Amino acid sequence: AALPAVVLAAGLLLAACRWLRGAVRPRRGGSMRGKTVIITGANSGLGRAAAAELLRMRARVIMGCRDRARAELAAREIRAEVGERGDGEGELVVRELDLASLRSVRAFCHRVLQEESRLDVLINNAGIFQCPYMKTEDGFEMQFGVNHLGHFLLTNLLLGLLKNSAPSRIVVVSSKLYKYGEINFEDLNSEISYNKSFCYSRSKLANILFARELARRLEGTGVTVNSLHPGIVRTNLGRHVNIPLLAKPLFNLVSWAFFKTPLEGAQTSIYLASSPDVEGVSGKYFGDCKEEELLPKAMDDLVARKLWDISEVMVGLLK
């Protein structure tokens, strides 16, 4: 009799936790009317949630996604949820963008520069998490290639438009797991050794160092750059993580109770993209819409500059 009682009590506790989390309504920012926002990986998870909220705030949202069919489906669903007025006040646009292909990144940016007169916010959101060892189209280790190098090239190619649209913002989605990463310049491509967890953490540390160095380079331009961690969120980012079949029910219950929903996880991205509270703030790291401290290795300016220089060569911006 004791075991069912314990299970029932645990279930009620988890349900209460979920109810309390759901009772906290996300903070809605001000109007984004007349502003254009690019979000990478906007067809699911954090990116989809951010796209819906920014559309609700009347932004023109460009969804940069690898799978066009899935992105079009997500866009239709978001329009049905939020509404799209078609009068220039809130618009959703789908554009193909594969961050595992520098050719695709260049084609995406070329189209944006041809079609868009302004770019107010760039949200570098897309990512791949703890995948088996594989390489991008250009021969880079997948996590470093997508999470860092693809966004590095994307941001650099769009910098001119961002500067011309100033004041404008760049938002870089990182992770608290950066704490377990190291920038090993002798093996950035993980050809000597590969650990999927450490390599993910390395890519997230690279995101923060990139944002820090970019903020330094953009001082005085009116373009701000900030990085963030969204917390632990229930998304499909963990599709490469193997959970034993017997443990899945428990994992699903725990994640339902304690993990953030995509909308909750996207709040800091939305805050940094839209809030007047962070106007002019640059080079900082945020969590739960508040500035947070970084470990010293994420504030190492020498490493940040060296990583920038090497990344420029890797993506072909410099010979």
Coordinates of C-alpha atoms in Angstrom, one line a residue:
A1 CA 0.0 0.0 0.0
A2 CA 2.9 2.3 0.7
L3 CA 4.3 2.2 -2.9
P4 CA 1.1 3.3 -4.6
A5 CA 0.8 6.1 -2.1
V6 CA 4.3 7.3 -2.8
V7 CA 3.7 7.1 -6.6
L8 CA 0.5 9.1 -6.2
A9 CA 2.2 11.7 -4.0
A10 CA 5.0 12.0 -6.5
G11 CA 2.5 12.4 -9.3
L12 CA 0.6 15.1 -7.5
L13 CA 3.8 16.9 -6.7
L14 CA 5.0 16.9 -10.3
A15 CA 1.5 18.0 -11.5
A16 CA 1.7 20.9 -9.0
C17 CA 5.1 21.9 -10.2
R18 CA 3.8 21.9 -13.8
W19 CA 0.7 23.9 -12.9
L20 CA 2.8 26.5 -11.0
R21 CA 5.1 26.8 -14.0
G22 CA 2.1 27.2 -16.4
A23 CA 0.7 29.9 -14.1
V24 CA 3.6 32.1 -14.8
R25 CA 2.7 34.0 -18.0
P26 CA 5.6 35.0 -20.3
R27 CA 6.4 38.6 -20.4
R28 CA 5.2 40.3 -23.5
G29 CA 7.5 43.0 -25.0
G30 CA 6.5 46.2 -26.8
S31 CA 5.6 46.5 -30.4
M32 CA 8.1 45.4 -33.1
R33 CA 6.0 47.1 -35.8
G34 CA 8.2 48.0 -38.8
K35 CA 11.1 45.9 -37.6
T36 CA 12.6 42.9 -39.5
V37 CA 13.9 39.9 -37.6
I38 CA 15.8 36.8 -38.8
I39 CA 15.6 33.7 -36.6
T40 CA 17.6 30.6 -37.5
G41 CA 16.1 27.2 -36.8
A42 CA 12.6 28.8 -36.5
N43 CA 10.5 25.8 -37.5
S44 CA 10.6 24.1 -34.0
G45 CA 11.4 24.6 -30.4
L46 CA 12.8 27.9 -29.1
G47 CA 13.0 29.4 -32.6
R48 CA 9.4 28.6 -33.4
A49 CA 8.2 30.0 -30.1
A50 CA 10.3 33.2 -30.6
A51 CA 8.9 33.6 -34.2
A52 CA 5.3 33.3 -33.0
E53 CA 5.8 35.9 -30.2
L54 CA 7.7 38.4 -32.4
L55 CA 5.0 38.0 -35.1
R56 CA 2.4 38.7 -32.4
M57 CA 4.4 41.9 -31.6
R58 CA 4.0 42.8 -35.3
A59 CA 7.5 42.1 -36.5
R60 CA 8.4 40.9 -40.0
V61 CA 9.9 37.6 -39.2
I62 CA 12.2 35.7 -41.6
M63 CA 12.4 32.0 -40.6
G64 CA 15.8 30.7 -41.7
C65 CA 15.3 26.9 -41.8
R66 CA 17.1 23.8 -43.3
D67 CA 13.9 21.9 -44.1
R68 CA 11.7 24.1 -46.2
A69 CA 8.6 21.8 -46.1
R70 CA 8.7 21.6 -42.2
A71 CA 9.3 25.4 -42.1
E72 CA 6.3 26.1 -44.3
L73 CA 4.1 23.8 -42.1
A74 CA 5.3 25.6 -39.0
A75 CA 4.6 29.0 -40.6
R76 CA 1.1 28.0 -41.4
E77 CA 0.5 26.8 -37.9
I78 CA 2.0 30.0 -36.4
R79 CA -0.2 32.1 -38.7
A80 CA -3.3 30.2 -37.5
E81 CA -2.3 30.7 -33.9
V82 CA -1.3 34.3 -34.0
G83 CA -2.8 35.8 -37.2
E84 CA -1.0 37.7 -40.0
R85 CA -2.6 40.9 -40.9
G86 CA -1.0 41.3 -44.3
D87 CA -0.9 45.1 -43.9
G88 CA 2.9 45.3 -43.2
E89 CA 2.2 44.9 -39.4
G90 CA 3.4 41.4 -38.8
E91 CA 4.6 39.1 -41.5
L92 CA 6.1 35.6 -41.6
V93 CA 8.5 34.7 -44.3
V94 CA 10.2 31.3 -44.9
R95 CA 13.7 31.1 -46.4
E96 CA 15.9 28.1 -46.9
L97 CA 19.1 28.1 -44.7
D98 CA 21.3 25.1 -44.0
L99 CA 24.0 26.1 -41.5
A100 CA 25.9 22.9 -42.3
S101 CA 26.6 24.3 -45.8
L102 CA 28.6 27.5 -46.3
R103 CA 27.2 27.6 -49.8
S104 CA 23.6 27.7 -48.4
V105 CA 24.6 30.4 -45.9
R106 CA 26.0 32.6 -48.7
A107 CA 22.9 32.0 -50.9
F108 CA 20.6 32.9 -48.0
C109 CA 22.5 36.1 -47.2
H110 CA 22.6 37.1 -50.9
R111 CA 18.8 36.8 -51.1
V112 CA 18.3 38.8 -47.8
L113 CA 20.6 41.6 -49.0
Q114 CA 18.7 41.7 -52.4
E115 CA 15.2 41.7 -50.9
E116 CA 15.4 43.3 -47.5
S117 CA 15.9 47.1 -47.0
R118 CA 16.6 46.6 -43.3
L119 CA 17.5 44.1 -40.6
D120 CA 16.8 45.1 -37.0
V121 CA 17.4 41.8 -35.2
L122 CA 19.4 38.6 -36.0
I123 CA 18.7 35.7 -33.6
N124 CA 21.3 33.0 -34.0
N125 CA 19.2 30.2 -32.5
A126 CA 19.6 27.0 -34.5
G127 CA 21.8 24.2 -33.1
I128 CA 22.6 20.6 -33.1
F129 CA 23.2 18.7 -29.9
Q130 CA 25.4 15.7 -29.1
C131 CA 25.2 14.1 -32.4
P132 CA 27.4 11.2 -33.5
Y133 CA 30.6 12.2 -35.3
M134 CA 29.8 13.6 -38.7
K135 CA 30.9 16.4 -40.9
T136 CA 29.3 19.3 -42.6
E137 CA 29.3 19.8 -46.4
D138 CA 32.5 21.7 -46.0
G139 CA 34.3 19.1 -43.9
F140 CA 33.8 20.6 -40.4
E141 CA 32.8 18.6 -37.3
M142 CA 29.0 19.0 -37.3
Q143 CA 28.4 20.7 -33.9
F144 CA 31.2 23.2 -34.3
G145 CA 30.3 23.7 -38.0
V146 CA 26.6 24.4 -37.4
N147 CA 26.5 26.0 -34.0
H148 CA 29.6 28.2 -34.5
L149 CA 30.9 28.5 -38.0
G150 CA 27.6 28.6 -39.8
H151 CA 26.4 31.4 -37.6
F152 CA 29.8 33.1 -37.7
L153 CA 29.6 33.4 -41.5
L154 CA 25.9 34.3 -41.5
T155 CA 26.4 37.2 -39.1
N156 CA 29.5 38.6 -40.9
L157 CA 27.7 38.6 -44.2
L158 CA 24.7 40.5 -42.7
L159 CA 26.7 43.0 -40.7
G160 CA 26.5 45.7 -43.3
L161 CA 22.7 45.6 -43.3
L162 CA 22.6 45.5 -39.5
K163 CA 24.8 48.5 -39.3
N164 CA 22.7 50.4 -41.9
S165 CA 19.6 49.6 -39.8
A166 CA 21.1 50.7 -36.5
P167 CA 20.1 50.7 -33.7
S168 CA 19.9 46.9 -34.3
R169 CA 20.6 43.8 -32.3
I170 CA 22.3 40.4 -32.6
V171 CA 21.2 37.7 -30.2
V172 CA 23.3 34.5 -29.8
V173 CA 21.7 31.5 -28.2
S174 CA 24.3 29.6 -26.2
S175 CA 24.0 27.1 -23.3
K176 CA 25.1 26.8 -19.7
L177 CA 27.0 23.7 -20.9
Y178 CA 29.7 26.0 -22.2
K179 CA 31.2 25.5 -18.7
Y180 CA 32.4 22.0 -19.8
G181 CA 33.9 23.2 -23.1
E182 CA 37.5 24.1 -24.0
I183 CA 38.7 25.8 -27.2
N184 CA 41.4 23.4 -28.4
F185 CA 43.1 25.1 -31.3
E186 CA 45.1 22.0 -32.1
D187 CA 41.9 20.0 -32.8
L188 CA 39.0 22.4 -33.5
N189 CA 37.7 19.9 -36.1
S190 CA 37.8 17.0 -33.6
E191 CA 39.8 14.8 -35.9
I192 CA 42.2 13.6 -33.2
S193 CA 39.5 12.8 -30.7
Y194 CA 35.7 13.3 -30.5
N195 CA 33.4 13.3 -27.5
K196 CA 29.9 14.5 -28.5
S197 CA 29.2 16.1 -25.1
F198 CA 32.4 18.0 -24.9
C199 CA 32.2 19.1 -28.5
Y200 CA 28.7 20.5 -28.0
S201 CA 30.1 22.4 -25.0
R202 CA 33.0 23.7 -27.1
S203 CA 30.6 25.0 -29.7
K204 CA 28.6 26.8 -27.0
L205 CA 31.7 28.3 -25.5
A206 CA 32.6 29.4 -29.0
N207 CA 29.2 31.2 -29.3
I208 CA 29.9 33.3 -26.2
L209 CA 33.5 34.1 -27.3
F210 CA 32.2 35.1 -30.7
A211 CA 29.5 37.4 -29.2
R212 CA 32.1 39.0 -26.9
E213 CA 34.6 39.7 -29.7
L214 CA 31.9 40.9 -32.1
A215 CA 30.6 43.3 -29.5
R216 CA 34.1 44.7 -29.1
R217 CA 34.3 45.2 -32.9
L218 CA 30.9 46.8 -33.2
E219 CA 31.4 49.4 -30.5
G220 CA 30.1 52.8 -31.6
T221 CA 28.1 51.3 -34.6
G222 CA 24.7 51.1 -32.9
V223 CA 24.7 47.3 -33.3
T224 CA 24.6 45.4 -30.0
V225 CA 25.5 41.7 -29.4
N226 CA 24.5 39.6 -26.4
S227 CA 24.5 35.9 -25.7
L228 CA 22.2 33.9 -23.5
H229 CA 21.3 30.5 -22.1
P230 CA 17.6 29.4 -22.4
G231 CA 17.7 26.9 -19.5
I232 CA 16.7 23.2 -19.9
V233 CA 13.9 23.2 -22.4
R234 CA 11.7 20.4 -23.9
T235 CA 12.6 20.5 -27.5
N236 CA 13.8 18.1 -30.2
L237 CA 17.4 19.3 -29.8
G238 CA 18.0 16.1 -27.8
R239 CA 17.0 13.8 -30.6
H240 CA 20.5 12.3 -30.7
V241 CA 20.5 11.4 -27.0
N242 CA 19.7 7.8 -26.4
I243 CA 17.4 7.2 -23.4
P244 CA 16.8 3.5 -22.4
L245 CA 13.3 2.4 -23.4
L246 CA 12.3 1.5 -19.8
A247 CA 13.5 4.9 -18.5
K248 CA 11.6 7.0 -21.1
P249 CA 8.3 7.2 -19.2
L250 CA 10.1 8.5 -16.1
F251 CA 12.1 10.9 -18.2
N252 CA 9.0 12.2 -20.0
L253 CA 7.3 12.7 -16.6
V254 CA 10.3 14.6 -15.1
S255 CA 10.8 16.7 -18.2
W256 CA 7.1 17.6 -18.3
A257 CA 7.2 18.7 -14.7
F258 CA 10.6 20.5 -14.5
F259 CA 11.8 21.4 -18.0
K260 CA 10.8 24.7 -19.6
T261 CA 8.3 24.8 -22.4
P262 CA 9.7 26.2 -25.7
L263 CA 7.8 29.5 -25.0
E264 CA 9.3 29.8 -21.5
G265 CA 12.8 29.0 -22.9
A266 CA 12.5 31.6 -25.6
Q267 CA 11.7 34.4 -23.3
T268 CA 15.3 35.6 -22.9
S269 CA 15.8 35.6 -26.7
I270 CA 12.6 37.6 -27.1
Y271 CA 13.6 40.0 -24.3
L272 CA 17.0 40.7 -25.9
A273 CA 15.4 41.1 -29.3
S274 CA 12.7 43.5 -28.3
S275 CA 13.0 45.0 -24.8
P276 CA 13.9 48.7 -24.3
D277 CA 15.6 47.6 -21.1
V278 CA 18.6 46.3 -23.0
E279 CA 18.8 49.1 -25.6
G280 CA 22.5 49.9 -26.0
V281 CA 23.6 46.9 -23.8
S282 CA 26.2 44.8 -25.5
G283 CA 28.8 42.1 -24.9
K284 CA 26.8 40.6 -22.0
Y285 CA 25.4 37.1 -21.1
F286 CA 21.8 36.6 -20.0
G287 CA 19.6 33.9 -18.4
D288 CA 16.0 34.3 -17.5
C289 CA 16.0 37.9 -18.8
K290 CA 18.8 38.9 -16.4
E291 CA 22.5 39.5 -16.9
E292 CA 24.6 36.6 -15.5
E293 CA 28.3 36.2 -14.7
L294 CA 30.6 34.1 -17.0
L295 CA 33.5 31.8 -16.1
P296 CA 36.9 33.4 -16.9
K297 CA 37.4 31.1 -19.9
A298 CA 34.4 32.7 -21.6
M299 CA 35.8 36.2 -21.0
D300 CA 39.3 35.5 -22.4
D301 CA 39.8 38.2 -25.0
L302 CA 43.0 36.7 -26.4
V303 CA 41.2 33.3 -27.1
A304 CA 38.2 35.2 -28.5
R305 CA 40.4 37.1 -31.0
K306 CA 42.3 34.0 -32.0
L307 CA 39.1 32.0 -32.5
W308 CA 37.7 34.9 -34.6
D309 CA 40.8 35.0 -36.8
I310 CA 40.8 31.2 -37.3
S311 CA 37.1 31.2 -38.0
E312 CA 37.5 33.8 -40.7
V313 CA 39.9 31.5 -42.5
M314 CA 37.8 28.4 -42.0
V315 CA 34.7 30.0 -43.6
G316 CA 36.6 31.6 -46.4
L317 CA 36.3 35.3 -45.3
L318 CA 40.1 35.5 -45.3
K319 CA 42.6 33.4 -47.3

